[in-house]
mmCIF file of C-alpha atoms and ligand atoms in Angstrom:
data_model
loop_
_atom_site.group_PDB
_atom_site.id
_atom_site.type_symbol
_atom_site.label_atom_id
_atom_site.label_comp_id
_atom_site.label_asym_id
_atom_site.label_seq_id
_atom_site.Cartn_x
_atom_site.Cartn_y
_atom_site.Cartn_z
ATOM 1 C CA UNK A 171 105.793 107.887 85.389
ATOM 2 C CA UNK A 172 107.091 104.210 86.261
ATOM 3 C CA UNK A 173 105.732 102.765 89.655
ATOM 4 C CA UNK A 174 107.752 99.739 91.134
ATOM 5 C CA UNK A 175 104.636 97.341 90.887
ATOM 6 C CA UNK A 176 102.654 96.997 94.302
ATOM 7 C CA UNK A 177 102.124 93.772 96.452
ATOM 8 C CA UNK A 178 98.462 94.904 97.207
ATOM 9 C CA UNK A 179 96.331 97.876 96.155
ATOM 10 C CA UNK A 180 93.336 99.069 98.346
ATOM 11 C CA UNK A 181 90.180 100.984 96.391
ATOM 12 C CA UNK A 182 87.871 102.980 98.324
ATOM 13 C CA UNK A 183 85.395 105.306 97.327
ATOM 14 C CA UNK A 184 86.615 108.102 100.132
ATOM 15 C CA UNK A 185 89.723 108.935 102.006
ATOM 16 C CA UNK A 186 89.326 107.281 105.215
ATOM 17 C CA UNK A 187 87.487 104.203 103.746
ATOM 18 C CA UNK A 188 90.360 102.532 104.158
ATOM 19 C CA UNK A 189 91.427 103.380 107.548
ATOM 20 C CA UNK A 190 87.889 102.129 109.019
ATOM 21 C CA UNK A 191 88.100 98.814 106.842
ATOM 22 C CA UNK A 192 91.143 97.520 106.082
ATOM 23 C CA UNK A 193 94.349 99.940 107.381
ATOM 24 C CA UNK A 194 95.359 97.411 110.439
ATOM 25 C CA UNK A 195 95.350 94.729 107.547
ATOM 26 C CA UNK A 196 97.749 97.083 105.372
ATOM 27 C CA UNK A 197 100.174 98.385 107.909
ATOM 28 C CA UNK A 198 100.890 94.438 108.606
ATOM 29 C CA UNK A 199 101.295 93.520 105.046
ATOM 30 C CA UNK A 200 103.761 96.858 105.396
ATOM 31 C CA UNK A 201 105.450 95.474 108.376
ATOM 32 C CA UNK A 202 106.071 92.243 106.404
ATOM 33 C CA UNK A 203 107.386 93.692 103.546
ATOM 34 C CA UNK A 204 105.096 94.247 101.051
ATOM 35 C CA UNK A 205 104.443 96.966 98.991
ATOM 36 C CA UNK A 206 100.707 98.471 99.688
ATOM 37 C CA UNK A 207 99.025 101.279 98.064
ATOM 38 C CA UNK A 208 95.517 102.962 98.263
ATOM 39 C CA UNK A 209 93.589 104.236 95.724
ATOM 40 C CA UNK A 210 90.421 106.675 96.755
ATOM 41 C CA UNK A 211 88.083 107.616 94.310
ATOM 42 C CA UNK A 212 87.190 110.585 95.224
ATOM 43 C CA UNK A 213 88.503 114.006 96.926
ATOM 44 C CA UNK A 214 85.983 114.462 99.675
ATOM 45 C CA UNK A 215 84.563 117.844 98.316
ATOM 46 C CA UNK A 216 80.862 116.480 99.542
ATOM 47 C CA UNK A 217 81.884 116.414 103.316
ATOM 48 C CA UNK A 218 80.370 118.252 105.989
ATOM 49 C CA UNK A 219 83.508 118.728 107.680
ATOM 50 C CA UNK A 220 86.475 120.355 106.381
ATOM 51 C CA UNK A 221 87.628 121.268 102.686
ATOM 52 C CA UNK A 222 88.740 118.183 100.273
ATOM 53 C CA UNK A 223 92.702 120.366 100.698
ATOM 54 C CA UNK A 224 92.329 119.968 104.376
ATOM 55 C CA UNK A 225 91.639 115.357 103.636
ATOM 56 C CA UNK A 226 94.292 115.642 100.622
ATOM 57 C CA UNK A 227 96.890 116.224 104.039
ATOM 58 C CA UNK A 228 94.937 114.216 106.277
ATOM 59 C CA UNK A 229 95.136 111.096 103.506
ATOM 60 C CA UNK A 230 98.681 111.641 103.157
ATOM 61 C CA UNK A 231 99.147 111.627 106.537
ATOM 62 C CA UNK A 232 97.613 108.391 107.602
ATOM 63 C CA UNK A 233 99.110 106.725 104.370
ATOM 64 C CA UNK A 234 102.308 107.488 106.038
ATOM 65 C CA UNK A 235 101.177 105.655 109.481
ATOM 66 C CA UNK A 236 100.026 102.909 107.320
ATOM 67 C CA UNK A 237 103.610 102.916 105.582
ATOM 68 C CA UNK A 238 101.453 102.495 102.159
ATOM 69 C CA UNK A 239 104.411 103.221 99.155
ATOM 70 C CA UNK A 240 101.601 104.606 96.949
ATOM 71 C CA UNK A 241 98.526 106.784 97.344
ATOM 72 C CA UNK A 242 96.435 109.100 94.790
ATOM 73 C CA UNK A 243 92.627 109.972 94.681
ATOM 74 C CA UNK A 244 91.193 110.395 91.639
ATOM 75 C CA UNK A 245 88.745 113.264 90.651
ATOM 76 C CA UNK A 246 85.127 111.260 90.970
ATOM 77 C CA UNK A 247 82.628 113.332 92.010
ATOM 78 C CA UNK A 248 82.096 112.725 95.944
ATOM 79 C CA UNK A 249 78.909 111.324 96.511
ATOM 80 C CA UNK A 250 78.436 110.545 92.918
ATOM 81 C CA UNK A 251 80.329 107.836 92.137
ATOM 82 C CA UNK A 252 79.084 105.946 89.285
ATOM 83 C CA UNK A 253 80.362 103.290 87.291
ATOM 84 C CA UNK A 254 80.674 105.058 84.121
ATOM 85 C CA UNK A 255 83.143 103.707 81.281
ATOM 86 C CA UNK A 256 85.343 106.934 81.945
ATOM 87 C CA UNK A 257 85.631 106.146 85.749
ATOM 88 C CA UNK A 258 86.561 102.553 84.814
ATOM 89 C CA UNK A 259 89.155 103.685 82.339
ATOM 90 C CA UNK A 260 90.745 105.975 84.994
ATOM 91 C CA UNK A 261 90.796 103.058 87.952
ATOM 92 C CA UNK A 262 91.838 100.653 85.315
ATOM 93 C CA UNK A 263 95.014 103.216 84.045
ATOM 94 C CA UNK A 264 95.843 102.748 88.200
ATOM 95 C CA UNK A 265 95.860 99.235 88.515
ATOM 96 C CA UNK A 266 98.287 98.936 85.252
ATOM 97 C CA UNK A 267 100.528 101.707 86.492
ATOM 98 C CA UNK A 268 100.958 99.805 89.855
ATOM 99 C CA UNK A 269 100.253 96.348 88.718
ATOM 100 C CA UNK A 270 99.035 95.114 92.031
ATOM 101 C CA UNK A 271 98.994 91.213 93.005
ATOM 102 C CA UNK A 272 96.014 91.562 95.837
ATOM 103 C CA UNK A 273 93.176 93.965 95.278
ATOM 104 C CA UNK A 274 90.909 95.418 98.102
ATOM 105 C CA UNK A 275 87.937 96.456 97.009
ATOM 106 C CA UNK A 276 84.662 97.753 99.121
ATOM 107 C CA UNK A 277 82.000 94.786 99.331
ATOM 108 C CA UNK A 278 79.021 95.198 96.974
ATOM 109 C CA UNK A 279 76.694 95.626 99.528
ATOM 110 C CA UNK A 280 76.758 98.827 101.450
ATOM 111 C CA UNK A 281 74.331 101.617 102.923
ATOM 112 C CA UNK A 282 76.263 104.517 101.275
ATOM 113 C CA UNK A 283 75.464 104.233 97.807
ATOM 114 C CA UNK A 284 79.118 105.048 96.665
ATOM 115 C CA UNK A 285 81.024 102.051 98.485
ATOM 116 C CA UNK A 286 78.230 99.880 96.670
ATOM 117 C CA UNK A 287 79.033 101.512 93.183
ATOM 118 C CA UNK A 288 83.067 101.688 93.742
ATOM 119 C CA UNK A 289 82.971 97.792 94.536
ATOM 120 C CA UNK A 290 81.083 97.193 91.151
ATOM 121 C CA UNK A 291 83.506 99.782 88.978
ATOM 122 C CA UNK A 292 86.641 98.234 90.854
ATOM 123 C CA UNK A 293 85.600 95.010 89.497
ATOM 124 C CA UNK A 294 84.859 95.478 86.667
ATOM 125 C CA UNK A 295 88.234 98.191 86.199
ATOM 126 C CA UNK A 296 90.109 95.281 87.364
ATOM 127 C CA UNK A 297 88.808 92.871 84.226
ATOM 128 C CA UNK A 298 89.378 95.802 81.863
ATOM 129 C CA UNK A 299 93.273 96.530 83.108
ATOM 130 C CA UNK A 300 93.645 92.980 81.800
ATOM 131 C CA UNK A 301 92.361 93.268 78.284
ATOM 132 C CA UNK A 302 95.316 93.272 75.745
ATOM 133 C CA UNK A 303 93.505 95.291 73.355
ATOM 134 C CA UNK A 304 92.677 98.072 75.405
ATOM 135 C CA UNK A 305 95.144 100.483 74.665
ATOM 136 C CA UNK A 306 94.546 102.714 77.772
ATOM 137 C CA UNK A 307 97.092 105.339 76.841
ATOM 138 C CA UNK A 308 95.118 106.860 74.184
ATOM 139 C CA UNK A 309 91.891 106.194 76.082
ATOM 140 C CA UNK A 310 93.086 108.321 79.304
ATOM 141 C CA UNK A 311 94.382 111.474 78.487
ATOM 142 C CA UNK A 312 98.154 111.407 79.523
ATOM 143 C CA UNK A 313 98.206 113.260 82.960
ATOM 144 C CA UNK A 314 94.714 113.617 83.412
ATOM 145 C CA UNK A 315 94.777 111.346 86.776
ATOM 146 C CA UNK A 316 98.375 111.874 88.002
ATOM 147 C CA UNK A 317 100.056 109.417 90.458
ATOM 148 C CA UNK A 318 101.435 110.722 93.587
ATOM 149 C CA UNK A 319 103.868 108.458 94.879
ATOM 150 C CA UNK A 320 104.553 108.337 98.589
ATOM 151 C CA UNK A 321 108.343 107.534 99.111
ATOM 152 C CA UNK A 322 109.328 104.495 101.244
ATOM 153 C CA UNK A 323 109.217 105.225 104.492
ATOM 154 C CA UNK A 324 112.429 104.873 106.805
ATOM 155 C CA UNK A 325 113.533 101.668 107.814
ATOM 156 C CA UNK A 326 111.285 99.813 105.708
ATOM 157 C CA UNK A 327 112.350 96.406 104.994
ATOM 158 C CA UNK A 328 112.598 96.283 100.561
ATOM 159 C CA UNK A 329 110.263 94.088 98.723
ATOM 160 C CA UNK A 330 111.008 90.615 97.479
ATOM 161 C CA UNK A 331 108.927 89.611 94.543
ATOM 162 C CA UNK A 332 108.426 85.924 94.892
ATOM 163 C CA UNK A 333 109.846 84.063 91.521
ATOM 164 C CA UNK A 334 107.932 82.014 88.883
ATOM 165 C CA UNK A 335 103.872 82.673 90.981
ATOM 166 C CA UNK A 336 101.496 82.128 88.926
ATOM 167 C CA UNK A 337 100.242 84.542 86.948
ATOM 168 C CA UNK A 338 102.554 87.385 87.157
ATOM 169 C CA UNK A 339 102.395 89.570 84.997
ATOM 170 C CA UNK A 340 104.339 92.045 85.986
ATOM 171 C CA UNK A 341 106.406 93.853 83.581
ATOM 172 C CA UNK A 342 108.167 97.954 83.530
ATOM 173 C CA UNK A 343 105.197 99.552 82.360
ATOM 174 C CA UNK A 344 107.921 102.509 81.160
ATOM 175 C CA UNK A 345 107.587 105.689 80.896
ATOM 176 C CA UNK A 346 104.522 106.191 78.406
ATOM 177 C CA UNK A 347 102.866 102.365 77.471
ATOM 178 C CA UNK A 348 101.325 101.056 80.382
ATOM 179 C CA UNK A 349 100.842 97.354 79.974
ATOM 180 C CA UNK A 350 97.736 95.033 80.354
ATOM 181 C CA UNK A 351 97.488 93.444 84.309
ATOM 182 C CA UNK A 352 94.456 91.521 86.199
ATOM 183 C CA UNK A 353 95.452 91.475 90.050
ATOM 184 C CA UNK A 354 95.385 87.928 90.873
ATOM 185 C CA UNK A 355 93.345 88.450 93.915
ATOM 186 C CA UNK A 356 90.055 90.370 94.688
ATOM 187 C CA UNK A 357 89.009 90.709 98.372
ATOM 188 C CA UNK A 358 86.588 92.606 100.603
ATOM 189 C CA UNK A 359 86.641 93.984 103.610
ATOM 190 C CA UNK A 360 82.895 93.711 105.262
ATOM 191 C CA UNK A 361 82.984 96.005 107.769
ATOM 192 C CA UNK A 362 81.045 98.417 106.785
ATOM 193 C CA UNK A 363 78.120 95.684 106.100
ATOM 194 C CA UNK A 364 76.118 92.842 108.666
ATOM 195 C CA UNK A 365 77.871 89.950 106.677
ATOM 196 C CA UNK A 366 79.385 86.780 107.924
ATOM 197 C CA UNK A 367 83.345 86.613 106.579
ATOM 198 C CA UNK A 368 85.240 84.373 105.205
ATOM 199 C CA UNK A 369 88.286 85.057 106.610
ATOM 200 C CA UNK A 370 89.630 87.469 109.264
ATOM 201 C CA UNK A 371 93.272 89.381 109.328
ATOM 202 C CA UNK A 372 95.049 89.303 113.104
ATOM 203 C CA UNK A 373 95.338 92.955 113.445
ATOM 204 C CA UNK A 374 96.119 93.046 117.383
ATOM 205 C CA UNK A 375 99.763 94.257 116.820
ATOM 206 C CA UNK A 376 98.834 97.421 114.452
ATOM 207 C CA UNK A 377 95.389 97.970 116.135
ATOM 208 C CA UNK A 378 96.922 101.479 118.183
ATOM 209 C CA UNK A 379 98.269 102.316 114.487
ATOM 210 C CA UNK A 380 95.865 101.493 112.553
ATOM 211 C CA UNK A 381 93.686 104.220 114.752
ATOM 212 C CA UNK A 382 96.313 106.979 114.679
ATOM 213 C CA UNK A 383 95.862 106.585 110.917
ATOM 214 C CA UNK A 384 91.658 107.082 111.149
ATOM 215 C CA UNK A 385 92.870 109.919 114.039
ATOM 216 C CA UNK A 386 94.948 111.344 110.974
ATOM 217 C CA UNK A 387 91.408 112.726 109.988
ATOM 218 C CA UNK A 388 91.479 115.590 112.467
ATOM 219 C CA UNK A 389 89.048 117.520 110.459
ATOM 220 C CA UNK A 390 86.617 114.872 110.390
ATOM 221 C CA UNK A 391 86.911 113.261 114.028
ATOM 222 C CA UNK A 392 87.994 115.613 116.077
ATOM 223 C CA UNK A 393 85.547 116.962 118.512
ATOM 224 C CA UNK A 394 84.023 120.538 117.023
ATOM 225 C CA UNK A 395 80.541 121.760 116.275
ATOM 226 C CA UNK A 396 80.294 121.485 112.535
ATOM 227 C CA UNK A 397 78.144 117.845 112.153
ATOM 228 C CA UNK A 398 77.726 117.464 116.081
ATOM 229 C CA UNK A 399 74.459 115.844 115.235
ATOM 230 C CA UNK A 400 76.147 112.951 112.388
ATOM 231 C CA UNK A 401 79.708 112.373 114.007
ATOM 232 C CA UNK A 402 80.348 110.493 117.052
ATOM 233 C CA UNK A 403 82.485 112.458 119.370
ATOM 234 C CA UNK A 404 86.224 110.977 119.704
ATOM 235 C CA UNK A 405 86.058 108.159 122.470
ATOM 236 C CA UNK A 406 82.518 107.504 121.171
ATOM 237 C CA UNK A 407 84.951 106.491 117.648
ATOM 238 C CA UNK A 408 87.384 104.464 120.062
ATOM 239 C CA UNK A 409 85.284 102.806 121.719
ATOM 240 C CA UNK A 410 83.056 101.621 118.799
ATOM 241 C CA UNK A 411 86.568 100.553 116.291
ATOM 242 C CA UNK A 412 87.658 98.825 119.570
ATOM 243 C CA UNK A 413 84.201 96.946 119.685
ATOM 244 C CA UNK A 414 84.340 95.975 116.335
ATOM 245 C CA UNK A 415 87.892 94.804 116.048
ATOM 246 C CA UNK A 416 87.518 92.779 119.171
ATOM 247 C CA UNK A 417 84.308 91.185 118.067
ATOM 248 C CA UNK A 418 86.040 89.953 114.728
ATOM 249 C CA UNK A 419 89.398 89.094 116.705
ATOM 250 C CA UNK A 420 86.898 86.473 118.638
ATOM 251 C CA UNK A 421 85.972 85.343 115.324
ATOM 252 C CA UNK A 422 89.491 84.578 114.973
ATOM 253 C CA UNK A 423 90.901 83.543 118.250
ATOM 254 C CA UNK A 424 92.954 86.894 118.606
ATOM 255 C CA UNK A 425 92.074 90.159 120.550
ATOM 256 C CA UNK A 426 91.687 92.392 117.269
ATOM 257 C CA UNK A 427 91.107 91.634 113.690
ATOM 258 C CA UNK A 428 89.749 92.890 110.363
ATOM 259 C CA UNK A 429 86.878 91.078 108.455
ATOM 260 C CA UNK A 430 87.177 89.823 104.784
ATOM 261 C CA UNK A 431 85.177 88.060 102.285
ATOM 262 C CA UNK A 432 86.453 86.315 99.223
ATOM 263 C CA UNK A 433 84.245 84.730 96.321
ATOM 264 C CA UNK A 434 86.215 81.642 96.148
ATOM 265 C CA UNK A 435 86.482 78.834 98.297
ATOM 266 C CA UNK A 436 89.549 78.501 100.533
ATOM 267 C CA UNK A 437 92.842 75.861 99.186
ATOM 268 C CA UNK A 438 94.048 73.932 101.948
ATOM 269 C CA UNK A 439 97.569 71.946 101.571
ATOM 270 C CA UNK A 440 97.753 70.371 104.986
ATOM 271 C CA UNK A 441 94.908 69.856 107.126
ATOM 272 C CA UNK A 442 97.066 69.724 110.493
ATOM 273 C CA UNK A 443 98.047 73.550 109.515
ATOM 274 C CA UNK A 444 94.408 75.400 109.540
ATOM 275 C CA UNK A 445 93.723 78.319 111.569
ATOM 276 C CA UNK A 446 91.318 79.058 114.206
ATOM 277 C CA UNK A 447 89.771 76.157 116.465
ATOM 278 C CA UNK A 448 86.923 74.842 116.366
ATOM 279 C CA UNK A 449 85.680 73.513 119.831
HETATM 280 ZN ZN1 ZN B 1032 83.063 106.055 102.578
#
């Protein structure tokens, strides 16, 4: 199958990872025209509420809120995700069949050991995808992880790809020989972890959306009996996302926003033009 390459891809290890972290962020990249996608690791067969059938719907749903173009899990075992060369193999097949520009990957540091693990294997997936010689077709069984492509929603302005930026790689990966691709970008949303970011995303616009999409979850966050004593009941959730988007908007000068971290340093063109005051 041939996917029109993606603007940015977001990895999580489990469906709703992305919501919490980084869905605001994606819904405005959506808004401005780029093509977004998400990537979950796993199905969600490890949760203590609802079936991983009942989060397939739920994911598809709030991928639809976030207007993300692309979406597939892949079958790691949830609450075992390790960074095995097979699990590499099958993130890395992803990232060459949608040949993303920006990456979103969890931060390394996290208290459920599979958000630590997926941020290590989506690195290093990410380096592999790149590797000329690694001829991923015959290391992936064809159709073993099989893309499910979300079509554009309505109204949906159509991608521009941006001429001659560095880097670009992009090519048709056709029908059967997918291509080598590095993203260009790796960054990582630090909610889920006490960390200072780098940079913040402005988020107040999609903030109501952005919680429809975590709301999408019904099995997991509506209020019911089944992991009373683990879940939060539902204002509990809106007032605690509103807490934490406000406290980063602060960060930022805005009323809601989503934390990031990047490894490099920030590039800065014209002094007169950078964000956020500072007194
Ligand atoms: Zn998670």
């Amino acid at each position: 199958m041939s996917i029109e390459p993606l603007d940015i891809l977001a990895i999580a290890a489990h469906r709703d990872d992305v919501e919490q972290t980084c869905g605001g962020t994606l819904l405005k990249a959506a808004q401005q025209g780029r093509r977004t996608g998400i990537l979950d690791l796993t199905q969600g067969e490890m949760g203590t509420r609802g079936s991983s059938a009942d989060r397939g719907r739920e994911a598809a749903d709030a991928a639809k809120i976030l207007r993300a173009q692309y979406r597939q899990a892949l079958d790691i075992l949830d609450g075992r995700v390790e960074n095995t060369w097979e699990n590499r193999l099958k993130v890395a097949r992803v990232i060459r069949e949608t040949r993303p520009r920006v990456v979103i990957l969890p931060y390394w540091q996290a208290r459920h050991p599979d958000h630590a693990t997926a941020s290590t294997l989506g690195y290093e997936a990410c380096f592999l995808a790149g590797l000329a010689k690694l001829d991923l077709d015959l290391s992936v069984a064809a159709g073993d992880s099989p893309a499910r492509v979300i079509s554009s929603p309505e109204g949906l302005p159509p991608t521009t790809l941006r001429a001659g930026r560095p880097q670009d790689s992009r090519q048709d990966a056709g029908a059967t020989k997918l291509l080598p691709h590095r993203p260009f970008k790796i960054i990582y949303p630090t909610l889920y972890y006490d960390v200072r970011p780098t940079f913040v995303v402005d988020i107040t616009e999609q903030f109501e959306e952005r919680l429809q999409a975590l709301m999408a979850y019904k099995t997991q966050f509506s209020d019911q009996e089944a992991g009373k004593g683990i879940f939060p009941a539902r204002d509990e959730i809106r007032s605690r996302i509103d807490a934490m988007a406000r406290f980063y908007g602060m960060m930022g000068g805005v009323t809601y926003a989503e934390p990031f971290l990047q490894k490099e340093v920030g590039l800065v063109e014209d002094l007169t033009l950078i964000p956020v005051k500072s007194i």
